Tab-separated table of C-alpha atoms and ligand atoms in Angstrom:
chain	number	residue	atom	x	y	z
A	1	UNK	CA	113.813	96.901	95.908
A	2	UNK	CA	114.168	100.265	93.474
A	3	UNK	CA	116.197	102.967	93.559
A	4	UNK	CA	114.854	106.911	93.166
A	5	UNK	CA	113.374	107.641	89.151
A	6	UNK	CA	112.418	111.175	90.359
A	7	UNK	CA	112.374	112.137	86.433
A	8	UNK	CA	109.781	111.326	85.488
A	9	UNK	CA	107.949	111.839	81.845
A	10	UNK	CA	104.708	113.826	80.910
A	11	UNK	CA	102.687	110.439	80.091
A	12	UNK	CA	103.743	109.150	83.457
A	13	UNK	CA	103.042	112.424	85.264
A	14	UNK	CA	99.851	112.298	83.414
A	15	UNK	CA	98.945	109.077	84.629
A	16	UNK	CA	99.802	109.902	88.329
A	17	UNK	CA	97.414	113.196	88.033
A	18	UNK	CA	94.525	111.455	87.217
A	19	UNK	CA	94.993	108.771	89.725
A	20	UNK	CA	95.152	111.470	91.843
A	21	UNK	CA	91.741	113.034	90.826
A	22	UNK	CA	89.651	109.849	90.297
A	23	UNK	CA	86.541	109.642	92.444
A	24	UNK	CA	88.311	106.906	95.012
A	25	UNK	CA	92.228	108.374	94.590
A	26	UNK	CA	94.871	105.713	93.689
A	27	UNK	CA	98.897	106.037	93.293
A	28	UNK	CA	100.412	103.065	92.156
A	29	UNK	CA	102.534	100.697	95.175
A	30	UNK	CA	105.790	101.431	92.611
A	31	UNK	CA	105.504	104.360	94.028
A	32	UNK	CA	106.418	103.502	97.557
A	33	UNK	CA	109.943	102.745	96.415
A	34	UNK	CA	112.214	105.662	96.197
A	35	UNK	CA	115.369	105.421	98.546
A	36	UNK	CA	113.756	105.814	101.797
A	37	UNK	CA	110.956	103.303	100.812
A	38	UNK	CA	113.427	100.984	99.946
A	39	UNK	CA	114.853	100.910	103.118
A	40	UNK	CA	111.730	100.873	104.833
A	41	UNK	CA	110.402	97.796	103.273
A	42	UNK	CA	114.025	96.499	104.027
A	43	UNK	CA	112.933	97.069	107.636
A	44	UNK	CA	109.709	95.193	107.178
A	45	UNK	CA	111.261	92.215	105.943
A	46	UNK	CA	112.821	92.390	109.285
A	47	UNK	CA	109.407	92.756	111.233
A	48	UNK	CA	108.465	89.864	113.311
A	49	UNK	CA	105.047	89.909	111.907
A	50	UNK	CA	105.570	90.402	108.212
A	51	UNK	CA	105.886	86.575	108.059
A	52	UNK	CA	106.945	86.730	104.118
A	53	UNK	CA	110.406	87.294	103.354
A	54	UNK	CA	111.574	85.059	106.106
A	55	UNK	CA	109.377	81.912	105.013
A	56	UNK	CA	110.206	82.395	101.517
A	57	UNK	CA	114.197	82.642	102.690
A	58	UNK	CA	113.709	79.026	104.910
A	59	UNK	CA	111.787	77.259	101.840
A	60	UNK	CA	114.095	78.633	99.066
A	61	UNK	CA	116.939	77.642	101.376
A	62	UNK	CA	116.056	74.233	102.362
A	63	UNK	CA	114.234	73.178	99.127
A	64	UNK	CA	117.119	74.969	96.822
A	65	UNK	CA	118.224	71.267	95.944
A	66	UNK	CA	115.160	70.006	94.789
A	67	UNK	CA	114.171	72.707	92.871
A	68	UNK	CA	117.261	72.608	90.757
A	69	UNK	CA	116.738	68.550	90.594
A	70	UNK	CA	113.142	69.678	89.085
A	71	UNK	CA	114.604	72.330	86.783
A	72	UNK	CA	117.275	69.250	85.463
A	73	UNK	CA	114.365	67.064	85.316
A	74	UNK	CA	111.568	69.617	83.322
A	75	UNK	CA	114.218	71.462	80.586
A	76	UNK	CA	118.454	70.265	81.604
A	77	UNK	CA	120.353	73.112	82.051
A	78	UNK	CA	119.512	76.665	82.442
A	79	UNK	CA	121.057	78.669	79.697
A	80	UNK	CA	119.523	82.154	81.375
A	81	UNK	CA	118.332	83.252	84.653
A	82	UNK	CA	115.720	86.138	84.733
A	83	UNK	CA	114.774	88.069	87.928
A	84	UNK	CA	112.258	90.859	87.670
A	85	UNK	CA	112.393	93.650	90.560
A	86	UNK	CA	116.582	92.190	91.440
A	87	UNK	CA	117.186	94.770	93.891
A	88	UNK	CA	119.226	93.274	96.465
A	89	UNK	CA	119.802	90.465	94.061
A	90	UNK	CA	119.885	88.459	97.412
A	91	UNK	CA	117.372	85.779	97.062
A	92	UNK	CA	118.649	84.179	93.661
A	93	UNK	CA	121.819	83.597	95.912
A	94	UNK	CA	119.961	80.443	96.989
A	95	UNK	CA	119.219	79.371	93.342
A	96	UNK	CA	123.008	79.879	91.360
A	97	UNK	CA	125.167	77.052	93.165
A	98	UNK	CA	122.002	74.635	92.192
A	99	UNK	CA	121.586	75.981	88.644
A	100	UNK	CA	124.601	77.441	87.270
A	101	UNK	CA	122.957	79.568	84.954
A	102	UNK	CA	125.377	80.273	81.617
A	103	UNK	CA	123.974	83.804	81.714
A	104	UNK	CA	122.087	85.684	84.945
A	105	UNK	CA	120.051	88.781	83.955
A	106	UNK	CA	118.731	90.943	86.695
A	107	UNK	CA	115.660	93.798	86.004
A	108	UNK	CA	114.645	96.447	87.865
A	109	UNK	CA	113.614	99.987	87.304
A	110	UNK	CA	117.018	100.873	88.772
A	111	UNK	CA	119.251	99.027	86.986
A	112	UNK	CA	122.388	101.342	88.814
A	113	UNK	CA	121.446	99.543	92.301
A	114	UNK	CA	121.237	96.279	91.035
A	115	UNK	CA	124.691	96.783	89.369
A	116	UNK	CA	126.036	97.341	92.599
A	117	UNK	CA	124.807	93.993	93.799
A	118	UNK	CA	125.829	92.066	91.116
A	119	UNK	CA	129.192	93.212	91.864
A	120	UNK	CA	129.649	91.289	94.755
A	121	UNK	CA	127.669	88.109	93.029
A	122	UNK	CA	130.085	87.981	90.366
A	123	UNK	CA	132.670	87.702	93.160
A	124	UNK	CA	131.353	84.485	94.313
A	125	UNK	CA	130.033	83.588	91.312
A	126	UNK	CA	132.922	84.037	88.514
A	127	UNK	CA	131.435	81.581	86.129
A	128	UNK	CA	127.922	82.955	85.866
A	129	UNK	CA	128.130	85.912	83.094
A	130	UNK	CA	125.531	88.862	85.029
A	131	UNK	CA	123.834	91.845	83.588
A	132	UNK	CA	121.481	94.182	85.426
A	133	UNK	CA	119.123	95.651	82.575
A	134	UNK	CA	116.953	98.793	83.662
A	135	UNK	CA	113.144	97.454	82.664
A	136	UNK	CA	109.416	97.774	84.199
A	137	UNK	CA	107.822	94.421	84.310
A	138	UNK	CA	104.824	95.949	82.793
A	139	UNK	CA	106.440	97.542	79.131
A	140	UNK	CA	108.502	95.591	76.617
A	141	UNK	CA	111.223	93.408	78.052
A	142	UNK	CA	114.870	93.521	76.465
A	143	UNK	CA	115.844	89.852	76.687
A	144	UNK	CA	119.394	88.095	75.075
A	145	UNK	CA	117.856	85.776	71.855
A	146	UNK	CA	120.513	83.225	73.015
A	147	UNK	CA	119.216	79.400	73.168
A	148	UNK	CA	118.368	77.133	75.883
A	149	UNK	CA	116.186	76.880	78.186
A	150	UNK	CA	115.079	80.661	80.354
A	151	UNK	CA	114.028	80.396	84.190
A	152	UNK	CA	112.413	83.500	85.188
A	153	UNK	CA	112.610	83.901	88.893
A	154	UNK	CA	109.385	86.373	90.500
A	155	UNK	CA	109.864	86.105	94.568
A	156	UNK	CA	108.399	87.254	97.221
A	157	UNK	CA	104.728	87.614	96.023
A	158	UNK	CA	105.315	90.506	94.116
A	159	UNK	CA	102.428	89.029	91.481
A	160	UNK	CA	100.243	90.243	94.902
A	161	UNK	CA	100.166	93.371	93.507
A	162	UNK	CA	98.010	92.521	90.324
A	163	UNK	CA	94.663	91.471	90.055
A	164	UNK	CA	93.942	87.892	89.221
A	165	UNK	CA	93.217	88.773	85.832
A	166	UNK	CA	96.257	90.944	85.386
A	167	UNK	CA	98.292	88.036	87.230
A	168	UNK	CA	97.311	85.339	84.623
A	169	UNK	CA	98.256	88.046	81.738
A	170	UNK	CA	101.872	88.397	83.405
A	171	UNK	CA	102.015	84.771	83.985
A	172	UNK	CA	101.207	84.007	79.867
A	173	UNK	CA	103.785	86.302	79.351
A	174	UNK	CA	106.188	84.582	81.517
A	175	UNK	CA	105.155	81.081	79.928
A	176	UNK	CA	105.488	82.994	76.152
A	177	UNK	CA	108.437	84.037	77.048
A	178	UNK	CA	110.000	80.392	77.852
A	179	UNK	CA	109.742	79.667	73.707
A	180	UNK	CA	108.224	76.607	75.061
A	181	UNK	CA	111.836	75.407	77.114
A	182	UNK	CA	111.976	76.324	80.474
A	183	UNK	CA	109.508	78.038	83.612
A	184	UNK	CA	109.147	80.189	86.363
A	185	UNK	CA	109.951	80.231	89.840
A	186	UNK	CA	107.769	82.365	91.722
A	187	UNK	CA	106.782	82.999	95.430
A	188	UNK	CA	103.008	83.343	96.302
A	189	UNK	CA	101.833	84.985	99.656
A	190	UNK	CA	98.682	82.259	101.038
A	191	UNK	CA	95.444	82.688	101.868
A	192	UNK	CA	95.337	82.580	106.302
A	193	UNK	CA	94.064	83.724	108.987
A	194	UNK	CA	92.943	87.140	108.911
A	195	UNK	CA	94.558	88.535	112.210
A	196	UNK	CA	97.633	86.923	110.877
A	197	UNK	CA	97.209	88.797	107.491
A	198	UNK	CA	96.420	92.044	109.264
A	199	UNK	CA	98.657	92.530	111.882
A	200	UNK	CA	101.963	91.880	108.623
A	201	UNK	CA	100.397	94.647	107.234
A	202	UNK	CA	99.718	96.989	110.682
A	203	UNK	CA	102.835	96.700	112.589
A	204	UNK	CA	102.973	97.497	116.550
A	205	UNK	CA	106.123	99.503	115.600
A	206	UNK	CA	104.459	101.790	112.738
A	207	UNK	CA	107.229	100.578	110.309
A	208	UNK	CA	104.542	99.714	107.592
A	209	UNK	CA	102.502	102.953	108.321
A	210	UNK	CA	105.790	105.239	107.455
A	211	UNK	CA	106.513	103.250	104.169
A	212	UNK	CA	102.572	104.019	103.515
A	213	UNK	CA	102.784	107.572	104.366
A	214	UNK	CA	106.539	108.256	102.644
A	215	UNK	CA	104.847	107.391	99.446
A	216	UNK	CA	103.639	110.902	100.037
A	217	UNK	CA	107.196	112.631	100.242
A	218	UNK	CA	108.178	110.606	97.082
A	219	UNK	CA	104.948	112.309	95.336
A	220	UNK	CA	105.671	115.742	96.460
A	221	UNK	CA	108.793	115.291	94.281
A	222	UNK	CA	107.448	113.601	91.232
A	223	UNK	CA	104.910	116.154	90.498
A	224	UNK	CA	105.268	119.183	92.924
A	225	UNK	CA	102.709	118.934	94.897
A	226	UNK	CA	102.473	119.629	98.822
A	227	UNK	CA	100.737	116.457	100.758
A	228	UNK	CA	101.694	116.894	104.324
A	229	UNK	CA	102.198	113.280	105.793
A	230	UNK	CA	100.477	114.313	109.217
A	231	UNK	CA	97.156	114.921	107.880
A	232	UNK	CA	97.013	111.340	106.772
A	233	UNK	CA	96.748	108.057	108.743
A	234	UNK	CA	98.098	104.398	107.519
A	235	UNK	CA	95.064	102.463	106.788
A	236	UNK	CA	95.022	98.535	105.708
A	237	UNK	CA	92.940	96.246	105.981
A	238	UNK	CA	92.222	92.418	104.793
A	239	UNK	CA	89.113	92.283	102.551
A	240	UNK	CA	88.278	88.331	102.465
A	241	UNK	CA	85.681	88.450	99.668
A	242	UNK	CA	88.360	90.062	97.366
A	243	UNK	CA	91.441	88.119	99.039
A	244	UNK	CA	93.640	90.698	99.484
A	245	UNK	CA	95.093	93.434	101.973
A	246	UNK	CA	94.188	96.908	100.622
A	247	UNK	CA	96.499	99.897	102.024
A	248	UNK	CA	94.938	103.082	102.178
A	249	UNK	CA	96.261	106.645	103.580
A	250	UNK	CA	93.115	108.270	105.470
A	251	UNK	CA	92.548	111.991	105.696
A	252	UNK	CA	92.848	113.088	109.212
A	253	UNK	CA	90.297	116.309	108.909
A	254	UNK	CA	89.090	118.060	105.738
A	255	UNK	CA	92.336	119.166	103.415
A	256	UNK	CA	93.385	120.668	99.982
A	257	UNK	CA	96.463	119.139	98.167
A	258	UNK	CA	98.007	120.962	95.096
A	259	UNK	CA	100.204	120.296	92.666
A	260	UNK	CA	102.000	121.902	89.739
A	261	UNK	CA	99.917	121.282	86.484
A	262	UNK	CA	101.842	119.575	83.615
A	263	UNK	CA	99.269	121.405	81.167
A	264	UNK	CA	99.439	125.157	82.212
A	265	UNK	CA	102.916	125.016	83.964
A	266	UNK	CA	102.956	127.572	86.639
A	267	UNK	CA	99.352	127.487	87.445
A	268	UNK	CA	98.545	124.743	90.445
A	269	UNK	CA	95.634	121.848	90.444
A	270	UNK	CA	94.431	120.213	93.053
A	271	UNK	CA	91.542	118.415	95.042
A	272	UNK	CA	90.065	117.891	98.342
A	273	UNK	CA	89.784	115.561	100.713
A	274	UNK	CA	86.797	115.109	102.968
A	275	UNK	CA	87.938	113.388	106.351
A	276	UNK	CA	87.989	109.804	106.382
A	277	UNK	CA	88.249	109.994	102.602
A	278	UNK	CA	91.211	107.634	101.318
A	279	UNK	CA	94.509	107.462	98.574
A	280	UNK	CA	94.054	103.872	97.562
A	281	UNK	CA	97.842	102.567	97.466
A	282	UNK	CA	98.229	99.234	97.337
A	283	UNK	CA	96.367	95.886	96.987
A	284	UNK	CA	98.050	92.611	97.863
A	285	UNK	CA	96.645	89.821	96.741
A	286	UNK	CA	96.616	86.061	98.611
A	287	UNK	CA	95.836	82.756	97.158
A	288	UNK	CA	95.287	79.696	98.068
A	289	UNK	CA	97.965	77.394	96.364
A	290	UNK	CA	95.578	75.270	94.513
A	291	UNK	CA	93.861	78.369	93.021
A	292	UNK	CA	97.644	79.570	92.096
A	293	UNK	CA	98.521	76.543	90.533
A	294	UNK	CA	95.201	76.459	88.187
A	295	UNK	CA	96.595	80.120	87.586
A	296	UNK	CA	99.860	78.890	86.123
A	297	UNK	CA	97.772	76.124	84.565
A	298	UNK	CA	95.690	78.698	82.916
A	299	UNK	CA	98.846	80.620	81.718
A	300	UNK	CA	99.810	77.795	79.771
A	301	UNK	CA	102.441	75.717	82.021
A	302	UNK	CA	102.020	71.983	81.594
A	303	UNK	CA	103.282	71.266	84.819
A	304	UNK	CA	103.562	72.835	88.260
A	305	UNK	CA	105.397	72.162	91.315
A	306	UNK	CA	105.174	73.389	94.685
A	307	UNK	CA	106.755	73.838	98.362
A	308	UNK	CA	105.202	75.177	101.098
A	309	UNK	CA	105.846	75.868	104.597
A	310	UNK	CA	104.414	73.878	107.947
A	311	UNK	CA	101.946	76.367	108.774
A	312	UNK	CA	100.690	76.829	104.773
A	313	UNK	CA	101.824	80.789	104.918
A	314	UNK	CA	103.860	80.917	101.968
A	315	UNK	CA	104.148	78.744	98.872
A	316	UNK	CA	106.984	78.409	96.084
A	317	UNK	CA	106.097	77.372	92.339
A	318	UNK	CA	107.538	76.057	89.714
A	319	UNK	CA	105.806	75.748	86.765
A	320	UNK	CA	107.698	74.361	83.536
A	321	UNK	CA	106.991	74.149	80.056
A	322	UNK	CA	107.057	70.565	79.918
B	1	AVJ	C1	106.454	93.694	97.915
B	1	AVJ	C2	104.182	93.688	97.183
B	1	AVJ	C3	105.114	91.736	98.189
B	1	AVJ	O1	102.418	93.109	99.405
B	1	AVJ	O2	103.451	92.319	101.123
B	1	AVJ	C4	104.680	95.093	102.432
B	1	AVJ	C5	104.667	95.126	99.833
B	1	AVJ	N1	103.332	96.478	101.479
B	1	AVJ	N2	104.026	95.758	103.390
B	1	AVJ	C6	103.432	92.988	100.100
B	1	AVJ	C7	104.242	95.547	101.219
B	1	AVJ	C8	103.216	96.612	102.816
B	1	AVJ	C9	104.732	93.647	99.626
B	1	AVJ	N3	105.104	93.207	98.231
């Protein structure tokens, strides 16, 4: 979870415009995260159909001891603990009794929330020294060049929002980033049945439909411009050939949106929207845990492990340098 970056800078503004005015329109999902979004996808965690967070939570929970048996058994002790996109910081609670990490280092784009959090895990954690570091997965990322063996930890199929190609890229980065002692622990949403996969992402309570549409508030501030979230419906949808869900917002009718140009400041931009046309906003991407594993395989791990669930939902990795 991430915290409001309203500031943003002309290259990202930039970059946001012309998402904006490509032929299909696209905003990035990082977008859906400013404080409200945050709590919304809070709320869909809680969802009884969004099946994710909950069967990640029972595997991490009941397989916590083997996976630290496996990390003992792949590199000995874990001299530093990695989690991209901390938040909360509430999943690696499961992982820290098993691992005792020397050092803990928590990223996110709002490293201020994640401070907060790691407050109260230092509480129960004394031992464990914890830093939250403000970073985006995606630019350069400002790691300790202590020794010993890293674990990066990537839950709850976050790498869903990549391609496959840009998904192997991250996970070579991940594996480069080991120095050739250590792995990654990462969560993978699976391949199922497509009602299943529909209905997590098109709640009967309209939770995932607000956190869709608020993306729109959170844009009005970034750049200025004035989207009005009732024009727009929630629209996702599982595409099988392309295994993933793809989240849309739908124009109602015909409308304008403007915005406040970065390049002649005063003077507005815009575009239409025809009705039915779309704002591409999110792809999440399933696999089937074979196909992952030859993913991390391709990366560069030498070995990969993995747990699963009883109904093959939700599957956890890890993949070690050795
Ligand atoms: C945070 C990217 C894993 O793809 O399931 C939930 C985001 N979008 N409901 C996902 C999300 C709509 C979520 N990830």
């Amino acid at each position: 979870m991430t915290q409001p970056h309203d500031g943003i800078d002309d290259r990202e503004r930039g970059r946001l415009i012309a998402g904006l005015l490509a032929p299909q329109a696209q905003v990035a999902p990082r977008y859906f995260y400013d404080l409200a979004g945050a709590r919304l996808f809070e709320v869909i965690t809680l969802l009884d159909e969004y099946y994710p967070t909950v069967t990640e939570h029972r595997l991490l929970s009941r397989h916590a001891p083997e996976i630290g048996a496996a990390c003992a058994d792949a590199f000995g002790a874990c001299a530093l603990l990695v989690e991209p996109g901390a938040g909360s910081c509430e999943k690696v609670r499961h992982l820290l009794p098993v691992l005792q990490p020397a050092q803990y280092l928590a990223l996110d784009i709002s490293a201020e929330f994640v401070e907060l959090a790691l407050q109260s895990l230092r509480r129960d954690h004394p031992g464990i020294v914890m830093a939250a570091i403000a970073a985006d997965l995606t630019q350069h990322w400002p790691l300790p060049a202590a020794d010993g063996a890293r674990l990066f930890f990537y839950p709850g199929s976050s790498i869903g929002n990549f391609t496959p190609d840009e998904a192997r890229a991250l996970l070579a980065r991940f594996h480069a980033a080991c120095r050739g002692e250590g792995g990654l622990l990462i969560g993978v949403d699976l391949i199922k049945d497509s009602a299943v996969l529909h209905a997590a992402y098109n709640d009967a309570l309209g939770v995932t439909a607000a956190f869709n549409l608020n993306l729109l508030r959170h844009l009005n501030r970034l750049i200025g411009s004035d989207f009005r979230p009732q024009q727009w419906e929630h629209h996702a949808f599982y595409d099988a050939r392309e295994s993933r869900i793809e989240m849309h917002l739908r124009a109602r009718a015909p409308l304008a949106v403007r915005w406040q140009s970065p390049a002649t400041s005063g003077l507005a931009e815009g575009r239409e929207f025809a009705a039915g046309q779309t704002l591409h906003t999110e792809n999440s991407y399933k696999y089937t845990a074979d196909a992952f594993s030859a993913l991390l395989k391709d990366a560069g791990f030498a070995r990969v492990r993995r747990w699963t669930d009883a109904r093959d939902y939700f599957a956890v990795f890890l993949a070690t340098t050795c």
